XYZ file of C-alpha atoms in Angstrom:
147
model
C 122.128 -152.910 -151.233
C 121.626 -150.943 -154.468
C 119.326 -153.654 -155.825
C 117.234 -153.534 -152.660
C 116.910 -149.742 -152.872
C 115.922 -150.031 -156.524
C 113.348 -152.704 -155.681
C 111.729 -150.566 -152.973
C 111.736 -147.509 -155.212
C 109.850 -149.377 -157.933
C 107.545 -151.028 -155.411
C 106.635 -147.582 -154.085
C 105.976 -146.314 -157.609
C 103.737 -149.318 -158.381
C 101.771 -148.890 -155.145
C 101.272 -145.170 -155.798
C 100.146 -145.820 -159.392
C 97.656 -148.470 -158.245
C 96.377 -146.139 -155.498
C 95.882 -143.270 -157.933
C 94.237 -145.657 -160.411
C 91.710 -146.829 -157.816
C 91.038 -143.226 -156.791
C 90.516 -142.096 -160.397
C 88.268 -145.111 -161.073
C 86.203 -144.098 -158.051
C 85.761 -140.562 -159.328
C 84.965 -141.716 -162.869
C 82.548 -144.461 -161.804
C 81.144 -142.317 -159.042
C 80.791 -142.898 -155.348
C 77.349 -143.856 -154.036
C 75.318 -141.000 -152.604
C 72.656 -143.231 -151.050
C 72.893 -146.619 -149.338
C 70.802 -148.242 -152.076
C 73.404 -147.548 -154.791
C 76.134 -150.126 -155.441
C 79.271 -149.393 -153.460
C 81.916 -151.222 -155.520
C 84.143 -148.155 -155.697
C 84.024 -147.609 -151.948
C 84.651 -151.278 -151.250
C 87.648 -151.349 -153.601
C 89.057 -148.239 -151.934
C 88.570 -149.694 -148.457
C 90.086 -153.067 -149.380
C 93.076 -151.306 -150.933
C 93.482 -149.247 -147.756
C 93.364 -152.468 -145.697
C 96.007 -154.007 -147.958
C 98.254 -150.955 -147.672
C 97.947 -150.906 -143.871
C 98.688 -154.625 -143.718
C 101.682 -154.239 -146.015
C 102.984 -151.379 -143.883
C 102.598 -153.352 -140.662
C 104.253 -156.457 -142.079
C 107.084 -154.362 -143.528
C 107.733 -152.557 -140.269
C 107.679 -155.738 -138.227
C 109.691 -157.924 -140.624
C 112.280 -155.321 -141.599
C 112.459 -154.092 -138.020
C 113.246 -157.620 -136.875
C 115.828 -158.201 -139.593
C 117.605 -154.878 -139.119
C 117.525 -155.206 -135.322
C 118.872 -158.750 -135.459
C 121.726 -157.717 -137.732
C 122.705 -154.483 -135.977
C 122.056 -155.265 -132.315
C 120.509 -158.563 -131.239
C 119.712 -157.086 -127.802
C 117.414 -154.539 -129.412
C 115.039 -157.370 -130.374
C 113.778 -157.302 -126.798
C 112.836 -153.616 -127.146
C 111.048 -154.365 -130.410
C 109.096 -157.242 -128.875
C 108.122 -155.051 -125.897
C 106.985 -152.319 -128.306
C 104.865 -154.764 -130.302
C 103.307 -156.124 -127.092
C 102.503 -152.584 -125.887
C 100.881 -151.676 -129.229
C 98.892 -154.928 -129.190
C 97.774 -154.203 -125.612
C 96.657 -150.669 -126.522
C 94.725 -152.046 -129.513
C 93.179 -154.696 -127.266
C 92.066 -152.095 -124.717
C 90.632 -149.931 -127.517
C 88.741 -152.991 -128.779
C 87.370 -153.776 -125.327
C 86.267 -150.156 -124.855
C 84.564 -149.995 -128.274
C 80.783 -149.996 -127.754
C 79.779 -151.165 -131.277
C 77.207 -148.384 -131.476
C 74.742 -148.520 -134.366
C 75.667 -146.360 -137.350
C 73.636 -143.162 -137.552
C 71.537 -142.569 -140.659
C 71.866 -146.073 -142.084
C 68.806 -148.159 -142.859
C 70.682 -151.449 -143.012
C 73.155 -151.721 -140.153
C 76.535 -153.434 -140.579
C 77.299 -156.482 -138.493
C 78.202 -156.098 -134.836
C 81.777 -157.129 -135.608
C 82.113 -154.379 -138.209
C 80.681 -151.813 -135.812
C 83.046 -152.982 -133.057
C 86.044 -152.725 -135.408
C 84.976 -149.272 -136.584
C 84.618 -148.046 -133.011
C 88.015 -149.560 -132.165
C 89.652 -147.632 -134.998
C 87.886 -144.448 -133.867
C 89.164 -144.987 -130.315
C 92.714 -145.493 -131.612
C 92.408 -142.353 -133.749
C 91.213 -140.326 -130.759
C 94.080 -141.687 -128.666
C 96.683 -140.911 -131.335
C 95.291 -137.389 -131.828
C 95.235 -136.729 -128.092
C 98.794 -138.006 -127.660
C 99.944 -135.843 -130.584
C 98.426 -132.721 -128.997
C 99.902 -133.582 -125.590
C 103.328 -134.192 -127.109
C 103.228 -130.801 -128.854
C 102.311 -129.081 -125.576
C 104.983 -131.001 -123.674
C 107.641 -130.212 -126.292
C 106.824 -126.497 -126.151
C 106.963 -126.435 -122.354
C 110.176 -128.458 -122.353
C 111.869 -126.188 -124.908
C 110.779 -123.084 -122.942
C 112.272 -124.494 -119.756
C 115.533 -125.549 -121.427
C 116.035 -122.230 -123.222
C 116.123 -120.215 -119.977
């Protein structure tokens, strides 16, 4: 177990160093201020963000499955239901995404890119709304329980 903790500690350090390196490179090289300028720094930053999100998702799913299988095999059903619910919410957000054209851009991205961007915006709005509702609910619940 110590070796695994050490591995994850160093993996986290490496990922942070690479992230800071890409960020510093972007500031040194400069980010494009107009669409006609090359966007290599932005693309590198976006691809690194995609990689980090993918790594996080794979880690949560794989380690969640392994830990659940070891500790309580019955909890695998809850994990599968949770993954299905998240996939369904993402699917609904994708279906509701209008793929609206980007404002202020001369050359529009592909329809697929616009659809994905709108999907992520819908998921962000949903997460923000649920966070606000959960804060309100928690305050009401704690006020009721404290009386």
